[in-house]
Short mmCIF file of N, CA, C and O in Angstrom, two decimals:
data_model
loop_
_atom_site.label_atom_id
_atom_site.label_comp_id
_atom_site.label_asym_id
_atom_site.label_seq_id
_atom_site.Cartn_x
_atom_site.Cartn_y
_atom_site.Cartn_z
N GLN H 110 0.74 -1.17 0.05
CA GLN H 110 0.00 0.15 -0.06
C GLN H 110 0.87 1.24 -0.04
O GLN H 110 2.03 1.20 0.56
N VAL H 111 0.34 2.27 -0.51
CA VAL H 111 1.07 3.50 -0.66
C VAL H 111 1.36 4.12 0.73
O VAL H 111 0.29 4.24 1.49
N LYS H 112 2.51 4.56 0.94
CA LYS H 112 2.86 5.25 2.28
C LYS H 112 3.74 6.25 1.97
O LYS H 112 4.75 6.16 1.28
N LEU H 113 3.43 7.50 2.58
CA LEU H 113 4.19 8.68 2.45
C LEU H 113 4.49 9.27 3.81
O LEU H 113 3.55 9.48 4.55
N VAL H 114 5.72 9.37 4.20
CA VAL H 114 6.09 9.92 5.50
C VAL H 114 6.87 11.15 5.41
O VAL H 114 8.05 11.10 4.90
N GLU H 115 6.40 12.22 5.86
CA GLU H 115 7.07 13.49 5.80
C GLU H 115 7.96 13.60 7.10
O GLU H 115 7.58 13.10 8.11
N SER H 116 8.99 14.42 6.94
CA SER H 116 9.89 14.63 8.07
C SER H 116 10.68 15.98 7.80
O SER H 116 10.70 16.57 6.83
N GLY H 117 11.15 16.57 9.00
CA GLY H 117 11.96 17.71 8.90
C GLY H 117 11.21 19.08 9.32
O GLY H 117 11.84 20.10 9.30
N GLY H 118 9.93 18.90 9.64
CA GLY H 118 9.25 20.09 10.14
C GLY H 118 9.83 20.48 11.50
O GLY H 118 10.63 19.89 12.16
N GLY H 119 9.56 21.81 11.94
CA GLY H 119 9.96 22.40 13.10
C GLY H 119 9.75 23.87 13.09
O GLY H 119 9.14 24.45 12.20
N SER H 120 10.32 24.47 14.02
CA SER H 120 10.32 25.93 14.24
C SER H 120 11.50 26.58 13.76
O SER H 120 12.66 26.26 14.18
N VAL H 121 11.51 27.63 12.96
CA VAL H 121 12.63 28.30 12.47
C VAL H 121 12.43 29.82 12.50
O VAL H 121 11.26 30.36 12.60
N GLN H 122 13.43 30.61 12.53
CA GLN H 122 13.38 31.96 12.50
C GLN H 122 13.25 32.47 10.97
O GLN H 122 13.79 31.88 10.05
N ALA H 123 12.58 33.57 10.80
CA ALA H 123 12.50 34.03 9.46
C ALA H 123 13.92 34.44 8.85
O ALA H 123 14.82 34.83 9.74
N GLY H 124 13.87 34.14 7.58
CA GLY H 124 15.20 34.41 6.97
C GLY H 124 16.15 32.98 6.80
O GLY H 124 17.09 33.04 6.10
N GLN H 125 15.76 32.10 7.71
CA GLN H 125 16.54 30.87 7.69
C GLN H 125 16.11 29.81 6.66
O GLN H 125 15.05 30.03 5.92
N SER H 126 16.94 28.79 6.43
CA SER H 126 16.57 27.83 5.46
C SER H 126 16.20 26.55 6.27
O SER H 126 16.50 26.47 7.45
N HIS H 127 15.40 25.71 5.52
CA HIS H 127 14.98 24.44 6.19
C HIS H 127 14.63 23.42 5.01
O HIS H 127 14.33 23.87 3.82
N ARG H 128 14.64 22.24 5.42
CA ARG H 128 14.47 21.15 4.39
C ARG H 128 13.47 20.18 4.88
O ARG H 128 13.62 19.65 6.03
N LEU H 129 12.63 19.85 3.95
CA LEU H 129 11.52 18.85 4.30
C LEU H 129 11.86 17.61 3.37
O LEU H 129 12.24 17.78 2.24
N SER H 130 11.71 16.39 3.95
CA SER H 130 11.72 15.10 3.21
C SER H 130 10.48 14.36 3.31
O SER H 130 9.69 14.45 4.17
N CYS H 131 10.24 13.46 2.20
CA CYS H 131 9.09 12.63 2.23
C CYS H 131 9.68 11.26 1.69
O CYS H 131 10.16 11.21 0.56
N GLU H 132 9.48 10.27 2.62
CA GLU H 132 9.91 9.06 2.23
C GLU H 132 8.84 8.19 1.78
O GLU H 132 7.65 8.10 2.46
N ALA H 133 8.87 7.61 0.54
CA ALA H 133 7.69 6.91 -0.14
C ALA H 133 7.95 5.44 -0.15
O ALA H 133 9.09 5.04 -0.26
N SER H 134 6.88 4.73 -0.06
CA SER H 134 7.00 3.26 -0.31
C SER H 134 5.63 2.71 -0.67
O SER H 134 4.58 3.42 -0.53
N GLY H 135 5.71 1.46 -1.14
CA GLY H 135 4.45 0.74 -1.56
C GLY H 135 3.98 1.08 -3.00
O GLY H 135 2.94 0.61 -3.46
N PHE H 136 4.84 1.71 -3.79
CA PHE H 136 4.46 2.01 -5.14
C PHE H 136 5.86 2.28 -5.94
O PHE H 136 6.86 2.54 -5.20
N THR H 137 5.72 2.39 -7.17
CA THR H 137 6.95 2.68 -8.00
C THR H 137 7.05 4.14 -8.03
O THR H 137 6.53 4.79 -8.88
N PHE H 138 7.88 4.56 -7.08
CA PHE H 138 8.13 6.06 -6.87
C PHE H 138 8.45 6.79 -8.21
O PHE H 138 7.87 7.86 -8.44
N SER H 139 9.37 6.25 -8.95
CA SER H 139 9.85 6.99 -10.13
C SER H 139 8.75 7.24 -11.12
O SER H 139 8.90 8.09 -12.01
N ASP H 140 7.79 6.34 -11.10
CA ASP H 140 6.62 6.49 -12.08
C ASP H 140 5.63 7.70 -11.67
O ASP H 140 4.69 7.95 -12.53
N TYR H 141 5.72 8.06 -10.63
CA TYR H 141 4.60 9.01 -10.13
C TYR H 141 5.00 10.56 -10.15
O TYR H 141 6.16 10.84 -9.93
N CYS H 142 4.02 11.35 -10.29
CA CYS H 142 4.14 12.75 -10.07
C CYS H 142 3.99 13.02 -8.60
O CYS H 142 3.21 12.39 -7.89
N MET H 143 4.94 13.90 -8.02
CA MET H 143 5.01 14.16 -6.62
C MET H 143 4.80 15.55 -6.34
O MET H 143 5.14 16.38 -7.18
N GLY H 144 4.18 15.82 -5.21
CA GLY H 144 4.04 17.27 -4.90
C GLY H 144 4.02 17.68 -3.48
O GLY H 144 3.90 16.80 -2.59
N TRP H 145 4.28 18.81 -3.10
CA TRP H 145 4.27 19.40 -1.88
C TRP H 145 3.13 20.36 -1.83
O TRP H 145 3.06 21.28 -2.65
N TRP H 146 2.26 20.27 -0.73
CA TRP H 146 1.12 21.20 -0.59
C TRP H 146 1.18 21.67 0.93
O TRP H 146 1.85 21.07 1.71
N ARG H 147 0.55 22.76 1.18
CA ARG H 147 0.52 23.22 2.51
C ARG H 147 -0.73 23.79 2.87
O ARG H 147 -1.65 24.09 1.99
N GLN H 148 -0.98 23.72 4.21
CA GLN H 148 -2.36 24.24 4.60
C GLN H 148 -2.34 24.89 5.92
O GLN H 148 -1.61 24.43 6.87
N VAL H 149 -2.99 25.98 6.03
CA VAL H 149 -3.15 26.69 7.30
C VAL H 149 -4.51 26.57 7.84
O VAL H 149 -5.43 26.36 6.99
N SER H 150 -4.53 26.31 9.08
CA SER H 150 -5.91 26.04 9.68
C SER H 150 -7.01 26.87 9.21
O SER H 150 -6.80 28.14 9.31
N GLY H 151 -8.10 26.42 8.66
CA GLY H 151 -9.15 27.25 8.21
C GLY H 151 -9.16 27.72 6.82
O GLY H 151 -10.07 28.38 6.35
N LYS H 152 -8.08 27.37 6.19
CA LYS H 152 -8.00 27.69 4.79
C LYS H 152 -7.71 26.42 3.96
O LYS H 152 -7.45 25.30 4.40
N GLU H 153 -7.92 26.57 2.61
CA GLU H 153 -7.82 25.48 1.71
C GLU H 153 -6.38 25.19 1.57
O GLU H 153 -5.54 25.89 1.67
N ARG H 154 -6.18 23.91 1.30
CA ARG H 154 -4.82 23.37 1.05
C ARG H 154 -4.34 24.02 -0.22
O ARG H 154 -5.07 24.15 -1.18
N GLU H 155 -3.19 24.55 -0.23
CA GLU H 155 -2.58 25.17 -1.39
C GLU H 155 -1.32 24.36 -1.92
O GLU H 155 -0.55 23.86 -1.20
N ARG H 156 -1.18 24.44 -3.36
CA ARG H 156 -0.05 23.89 -3.92
C ARG H 156 1.27 24.60 -3.64
O ARG H 156 1.16 25.85 -3.79
N VAL H 157 2.41 23.96 -3.37
CA VAL H 157 3.54 24.60 -3.25
C VAL H 157 4.45 24.38 -4.48
O VAL H 157 4.98 25.20 -5.07
N ALA H 158 4.70 23.02 -4.75
CA ALA H 158 5.46 22.66 -5.98
C ALA H 158 5.11 21.25 -6.25
O ALA H 158 4.75 20.48 -5.46
N ILE H 159 5.38 21.07 -7.60
CA ILE H 159 5.17 19.75 -8.19
C ILE H 159 6.31 19.16 -8.95
O ILE H 159 6.93 20.02 -9.74
N ILE H 160 6.56 17.94 -9.12
CA ILE H 160 7.66 17.47 -9.75
C ILE H 160 7.11 16.19 -10.54
O ILE H 160 6.73 15.29 -9.83
N GLY H 161 7.29 16.21 -11.77
CA GLY H 161 6.73 15.04 -12.58
C GLY H 161 7.74 13.94 -12.63
O GLY H 161 8.96 13.97 -12.06
N SER H 162 7.23 12.82 -13.13
CA SER H 162 8.18 11.72 -13.32
C SER H 162 9.33 11.84 -14.20
O SER H 162 10.46 11.21 -13.99
N GLY H 163 9.23 12.85 -14.97
CA GLY H 163 10.31 13.18 -15.96
C GLY H 163 11.15 14.39 -15.27
O GLY H 163 12.03 14.97 -16.05
N PHE H 164 10.90 14.61 -14.03
CA PHE H 164 11.64 15.77 -13.32
C PHE H 164 11.41 17.18 -13.72
O PHE H 164 11.97 18.01 -13.24
N SER H 165 10.39 17.39 -14.36
CA SER H 165 9.84 18.73 -14.77
C SER H 165 9.21 19.23 -13.41
O SER H 165 8.58 18.53 -12.66
N THR H 166 9.36 20.49 -13.17
CA THR H 166 8.76 21.03 -11.92
C THR H 166 7.97 22.30 -12.22
O THR H 166 8.07 22.87 -13.21
N LYS H 167 6.99 22.52 -11.22
CA LYS H 167 6.19 23.64 -11.22
C LYS H 167 6.18 24.12 -9.79
O LYS H 167 5.56 23.38 -8.93
N VAL H 168 6.61 25.31 -9.62
CA VAL H 168 6.75 25.94 -8.32
C VAL H 168 5.81 27.19 -8.25
O VAL H 168 5.93 27.98 -9.17
N GLU H 169 5.00 27.27 -7.17
CA GLU H 169 4.11 28.43 -7.21
C GLU H 169 4.80 29.74 -7.15
O GLU H 169 5.88 29.81 -6.54
N ASP H 170 4.29 30.80 -7.57
CA ASP H 170 4.96 31.98 -7.63
C ASP H 170 5.24 32.63 -6.30
O ASP H 170 6.28 33.37 -6.19
N SER H 171 4.44 32.29 -5.39
CA SER H 171 4.64 32.91 -4.03
C SER H 171 5.93 32.34 -3.43
O SER H 171 6.46 32.96 -2.38
N VAL H 172 6.65 31.26 -3.84
CA VAL H 172 7.71 30.64 -3.21
C VAL H 172 8.84 30.34 -4.41
O VAL H 172 9.82 29.88 -4.03
N LYS H 173 8.55 30.67 -5.54
CA LYS H 173 9.45 30.13 -6.66
C LYS H 173 10.82 30.60 -6.47
O LYS H 173 11.72 29.90 -6.98
N ASP H 174 11.01 31.79 -5.97
CA ASP H 174 12.51 32.21 -5.82
C ASP H 174 13.17 31.69 -4.59
O ASP H 174 14.34 32.00 -4.33
N ARG H 175 12.43 30.94 -3.64
CA ARG H 175 12.92 30.58 -2.53
C ARG H 175 12.90 29.03 -2.12
O ARG H 175 13.70 28.46 -1.45
N PHE H 176 11.92 28.41 -2.87
CA PHE H 176 11.64 26.90 -2.67
C PHE H 176 12.12 26.21 -3.73
O PHE H 176 11.85 26.56 -4.97
N THR H 177 12.81 25.08 -3.58
CA THR H 177 13.08 24.08 -4.58
C THR H 177 12.57 22.68 -4.33
O THR H 177 12.80 22.18 -3.26
N ILE H 178 11.96 22.12 -5.30
CA ILE H 178 11.50 20.70 -5.13
C ILE H 178 12.45 19.82 -5.89
O ILE H 178 12.92 20.13 -7.02
N SER H 179 12.81 18.60 -5.28
CA SER H 179 13.62 17.69 -6.06
C SER H 179 13.18 16.21 -5.62
O SER H 179 12.48 16.07 -4.56
N ARG H 180 13.68 15.24 -6.39
CA ARG H 180 13.37 13.92 -6.07
C ARG H 180 14.55 13.08 -6.30
O ARG H 180 15.40 13.19 -7.11
N ASP H 181 14.66 12.03 -5.34
CA ASP H 181 15.80 11.08 -5.50
C ASP H 181 15.16 9.69 -5.73
O ASP H 181 14.55 9.03 -4.72
N ASN H 182 15.09 9.35 -6.95
CA ASN H 182 14.27 8.14 -7.14
C ASN H 182 15.11 6.91 -6.66
O ASN H 182 14.39 5.89 -6.31
N ALA H 183 16.34 6.95 -6.53
CA ALA H 183 17.08 5.78 -5.92
C ALA H 183 16.77 5.63 -4.46
O ALA H 183 16.84 4.51 -4.08
N LYS H 184 16.32 6.67 -3.79
CA LYS H 184 16.01 6.57 -2.38
C LYS H 184 14.57 6.72 -2.16
O LYS H 184 14.16 6.73 -0.90
N ASN H 185 13.73 6.86 -3.16
CA ASN H 185 12.28 6.98 -3.14
C ASN H 185 11.95 8.20 -2.13
O ASN H 185 11.10 8.07 -1.16
N THR H 186 12.69 9.27 -2.34
CA THR H 186 12.55 10.44 -1.45
C THR H 186 12.25 11.68 -2.30
O THR H 186 12.85 11.98 -3.18
N LEU H 187 11.33 12.47 -1.76
CA LEU H 187 10.87 13.76 -2.28
C LEU H 187 11.52 14.81 -1.29
O LEU H 187 11.38 14.63 -0.06
N ILE H 188 12.03 15.89 -1.78
CA ILE H 188 12.72 16.88 -0.99
C ILE H 188 12.03 18.27 -1.29
O ILE H 188 11.68 18.62 -2.54
N LEU H 189 11.94 19.05 -0.27
CA LEU H 189 11.50 20.46 -0.47
C LEU H 189 12.65 21.36 0.33
O LEU H 189 12.63 21.26 1.49
N GLN H 190 13.41 22.07 -0.54
CA GLN H 190 14.42 22.93 0.02
C GLN H 190 13.87 24.38 0.20
O GLN H 190 13.50 24.86 -0.81
N MET H 191 13.78 24.94 1.29
CA MET H 191 13.10 26.24 1.55
C MET H 191 14.25 27.12 2.12
O MET H 191 14.95 26.82 3.02
N GLU H 192 14.28 28.30 1.46
CA GLU H 192 15.31 29.22 1.72
C GLU H 192 14.44 30.63 2.08
O GLU H 192 13.27 30.76 1.76
N SER H 193 15.15 31.51 2.82
CA SER H 193 14.68 32.75 3.18
C SER H 193 13.16 32.69 3.69
O SER H 193 12.17 33.28 3.15
N LEU H 194 12.91 31.73 4.61
CA LEU H 194 11.56 31.50 5.12
C LEU H 194 10.89 32.78 5.67
O LEU H 194 11.62 33.64 6.21
N LYS H 195 9.72 32.85 5.50
CA LYS H 195 8.91 34.07 6.03
C LYS H 195 7.76 33.56 6.95
O LYS H 195 7.40 32.37 6.85
N PRO H 196 7.33 34.40 7.90
CA PRO H 196 6.18 33.88 8.65
C PRO H 196 5.01 33.40 7.98
O PRO H 196 4.39 32.46 8.44
N GLU H 197 4.75 33.86 6.80
CA GLU H 197 3.68 33.42 5.97
C GLU H 197 3.76 32.06 5.41
O GLU H 197 2.94 31.54 4.85
N ASP H 198 4.93 31.59 5.58
CA ASP H 198 5.25 30.19 5.08
C ASP H 198 4.79 29.12 6.12
O ASP H 198 4.86 27.97 6.00
N THR H 199 4.46 29.69 7.42
CA THR H 199 4.08 28.84 8.42
C THR H 199 2.75 28.05 7.89
O THR H 199 1.78 28.67 7.60
N ALA H 200 2.86 26.74 8.08
CA ALA H 200 1.73 25.84 7.67
C ALA H 200 2.07 24.35 7.99
O ALA H 200 3.21 23.99 8.28
N MET H 201 0.99 23.47 7.74
CA MET H 201 1.27 22.06 7.75
C MET H 201 1.71 21.72 6.25
O MET H 201 0.81 22.24 5.37
N TYR H 202 2.74 21.01 6.16
CA TYR H 202 3.25 20.74 4.66
C TYR H 202 2.95 19.23 4.47
O TYR H 202 3.28 18.32 5.25
N TYR H 203 2.37 18.99 3.36
CA TYR H 203 1.94 17.49 2.96
C TYR H 203 2.60 17.16 1.70
O TYR H 203 2.83 17.98 0.76
N CYS H 204 3.12 15.97 1.72
CA CYS H 204 3.69 15.35 0.58
C CYS H 204 2.46 14.40 -0.11
O CYS H 204 1.69 13.80 0.53
N ALA H 205 2.55 14.56 -1.41
CA ALA H 205 1.45 13.85 -2.08
C ALA H 205 1.94 13.15 -3.38
O ALA H 205 2.91 13.51 -4.03
N ALA H 206 1.31 12.02 -3.77
CA ALA H 206 1.74 11.24 -5.01
C ALA H 206 0.41 11.01 -5.89
O ALA H 206 -0.63 10.79 -5.33
N VAL H 207 0.59 11.18 -7.19
CA VAL H 207 -0.45 10.86 -8.02
C VAL H 207 0.20 10.37 -9.35
O VAL H 207 1.25 10.64 -9.73
N LYS H 208 -0.68 9.57 -10.04
CA LYS H 208 -0.20 9.11 -11.35
C LYS H 208 -0.06 10.20 -12.31
O LYS H 208 -0.87 11.17 -12.16
N PRO H 209 0.71 10.10 -13.28
CA PRO H 209 1.15 11.27 -14.14
C PRO H 209 -0.12 11.76 -14.73
O PRO H 209 -0.34 12.98 -15.20
N ILE H 210 -1.04 10.90 -15.19
CA ILE H 210 -2.23 11.27 -15.88
C ILE H 210 -3.18 12.38 -15.06
O ILE H 210 -3.93 13.11 -15.60
N TYR H 211 -2.93 12.28 -13.78
CA TYR H 211 -3.67 13.27 -12.88
C TYR H 211 -2.79 14.33 -12.32
O TYR H 211 -3.12 15.01 -11.46
N CYS H 212 -1.55 14.50 -12.92
CA CYS H 212 -0.64 15.38 -12.40
C CYS H 212 -0.97 16.86 -12.95
O CYS H 212 -0.14 17.46 -13.65
N GLY H 213 -2.14 17.34 -12.45
CA GLY H 213 -2.46 18.67 -12.85
C GLY H 213 -2.35 19.57 -11.67
O GLY H 213 -1.75 19.29 -10.52
N GLU H 214 -2.78 20.84 -11.80
CA GLU H 214 -2.59 21.88 -10.72
C GLU H 214 -3.90 21.93 -9.79
O GLU H 214 -3.80 22.65 -8.86
N ARG H 215 -4.95 21.14 -10.18
CA ARG H 215 -6.13 21.30 -9.33
C ARG H 215 -6.03 20.32 -8.19
O ARG H 215 -5.80 19.23 -8.28
N LEU H 216 -6.28 20.89 -7.00
CA LEU H 216 -6.26 20.15 -5.70
C LEU H 216 -7.26 18.92 -5.86
O LEU H 216 -6.94 17.87 -5.40
N GLN H 217 -8.36 19.09 -6.56
CA GLN H 217 -9.38 18.05 -6.55
C GLN H 217 -8.82 16.85 -7.29
O GLN H 217 -9.18 15.74 -6.78
N LEU H 218 -7.94 16.95 -8.24
CA LEU H 218 -7.31 15.82 -8.86
C LEU H 218 -6.51 14.95 -7.83
O LEU H 218 -6.55 13.70 -7.85
N TRP H 219 -5.76 15.69 -7.03
CA TRP H 219 -4.93 15.13 -6.09
C TRP H 219 -5.75 14.43 -4.87
O TRP H 219 -5.42 13.35 -4.43
N THR H 220 -6.72 15.18 -4.64
CA THR H 220 -7.60 14.65 -3.61
C THR H 220 -8.42 13.37 -3.89
O THR H 220 -8.40 12.50 -3.13
N ASP H 221 -8.87 13.41 -5.12
CA ASP H 221 -9.65 12.30 -5.66
C ASP H 221 -8.82 11.07 -5.98
O ASP H 221 -9.18 9.83 -5.95
N TYR H 222 -7.53 11.26 -6.54
CA TYR H 222 -6.78 10.10 -7.14
C TYR H 222 -5.45 9.97 -6.52
O TYR H 222 -4.70 9.03 -6.87
N GLY H 223 -5.12 10.85 -5.60
CA GLY H 223 -3.71 10.90 -5.05
C GLY H 223 -3.76 10.23 -3.68
O GLY H 223 -4.57 9.79 -3.11
N SER H 224 -2.42 9.99 -3.17
CA SER H 224 -2.02 9.53 -1.83
C SER H 224 -1.42 10.68 -1.16
O SER H 224 -0.59 11.36 -1.70
N TRP H 225 -1.70 10.72 0.16
CA TRP H 225 -1.14 11.83 0.99
C TRP H 225 -0.45 11.29 2.25
O TRP H 225 -0.85 10.25 2.75
N GLY H 226 0.60 12.16 2.64
CA GLY H 226 1.20 11.93 3.98
C GLY H 226 0.39 12.51 5.08
O GLY H 226 -0.63 13.23 4.79
N GLN H 227 0.89 12.30 6.22
CA GLN H 227 0.14 12.89 7.44
C GLN H 227 0.57 14.39 7.71
O GLN H 227 -0.17 15.01 8.37
N GLY H 228 1.58 14.75 6.99
CA GLY H 228 2.03 16.24 7.14
C GLY H 228 3.08 16.45 8.16
O GLY H 228 3.23 15.71 9.10
N THR H 229 3.75 17.56 8.01
CA THR H 229 4.60 18.06 8.98
C THR H 229 4.62 19.55 9.04
O THR H 229 4.44 20.22 8.11
N GLN H 230 4.51 19.88 10.39
CA GLN H 230 4.32 21.31 10.72
C GLN H 230 5.70 22.19 10.53
O GLN H 230 6.70 21.94 11.13
N VAL H 231 5.48 23.32 9.73
CA VAL H 231 6.58 24.32 9.85
C VAL H 231 6.08 25.54 10.27
O VAL H 231 5.14 25.99 9.92
N THR H 232 6.84 26.07 11.37
CA THR H 232 6.46 27.37 11.92
C THR H 232 7.62 28.29 11.84
O THR H 232 8.70 28.07 12.24
N VAL H 233 7.28 29.51 11.18
CA VAL H 233 8.44 30.51 11.05
C VAL H 233 7.99 31.67 11.84
O VAL H 233 6.94 32.23 11.61
N SER H 234 9.05 32.00 12.77
CA SER H 234 8.70 33.11 13.57
C SER H 234 9.51 34.37 13.15
O SER H 234 10.66 34.15 12.73
N SER H 235 9.06 35.57 13.47
CA SER H 235 9.70 36.77 12.85
C SER H 235 10.71 37.25 13.97
O SER H 235 10.67 36.82 15.14
#
């Protein structure tokens, strides 16, 4: 069965860097589109970055100059490198996997057809 486990969350100061990891198991990781999403309590989950099975990436404008998504297929691991963190980056961060055919930008596709981790909290203080 598909299992996604995020790690690396914590409390950091604004301006610092931080790295999140997502360890995947139970499926052929290299064949899947992977993504990082985040959610603040009371708000809709929002897309942070997506990386396709062919390593193409899509990073949201709000973080594109600061966040980098990457994948290590040999280790079945998804990475989110975050630089110059801001208080508004505070959120629960989720790793998700979906088959390439559903690798779109709409949350509904990921919700209906994807698999999700439990999330890891990132808190950025000013």
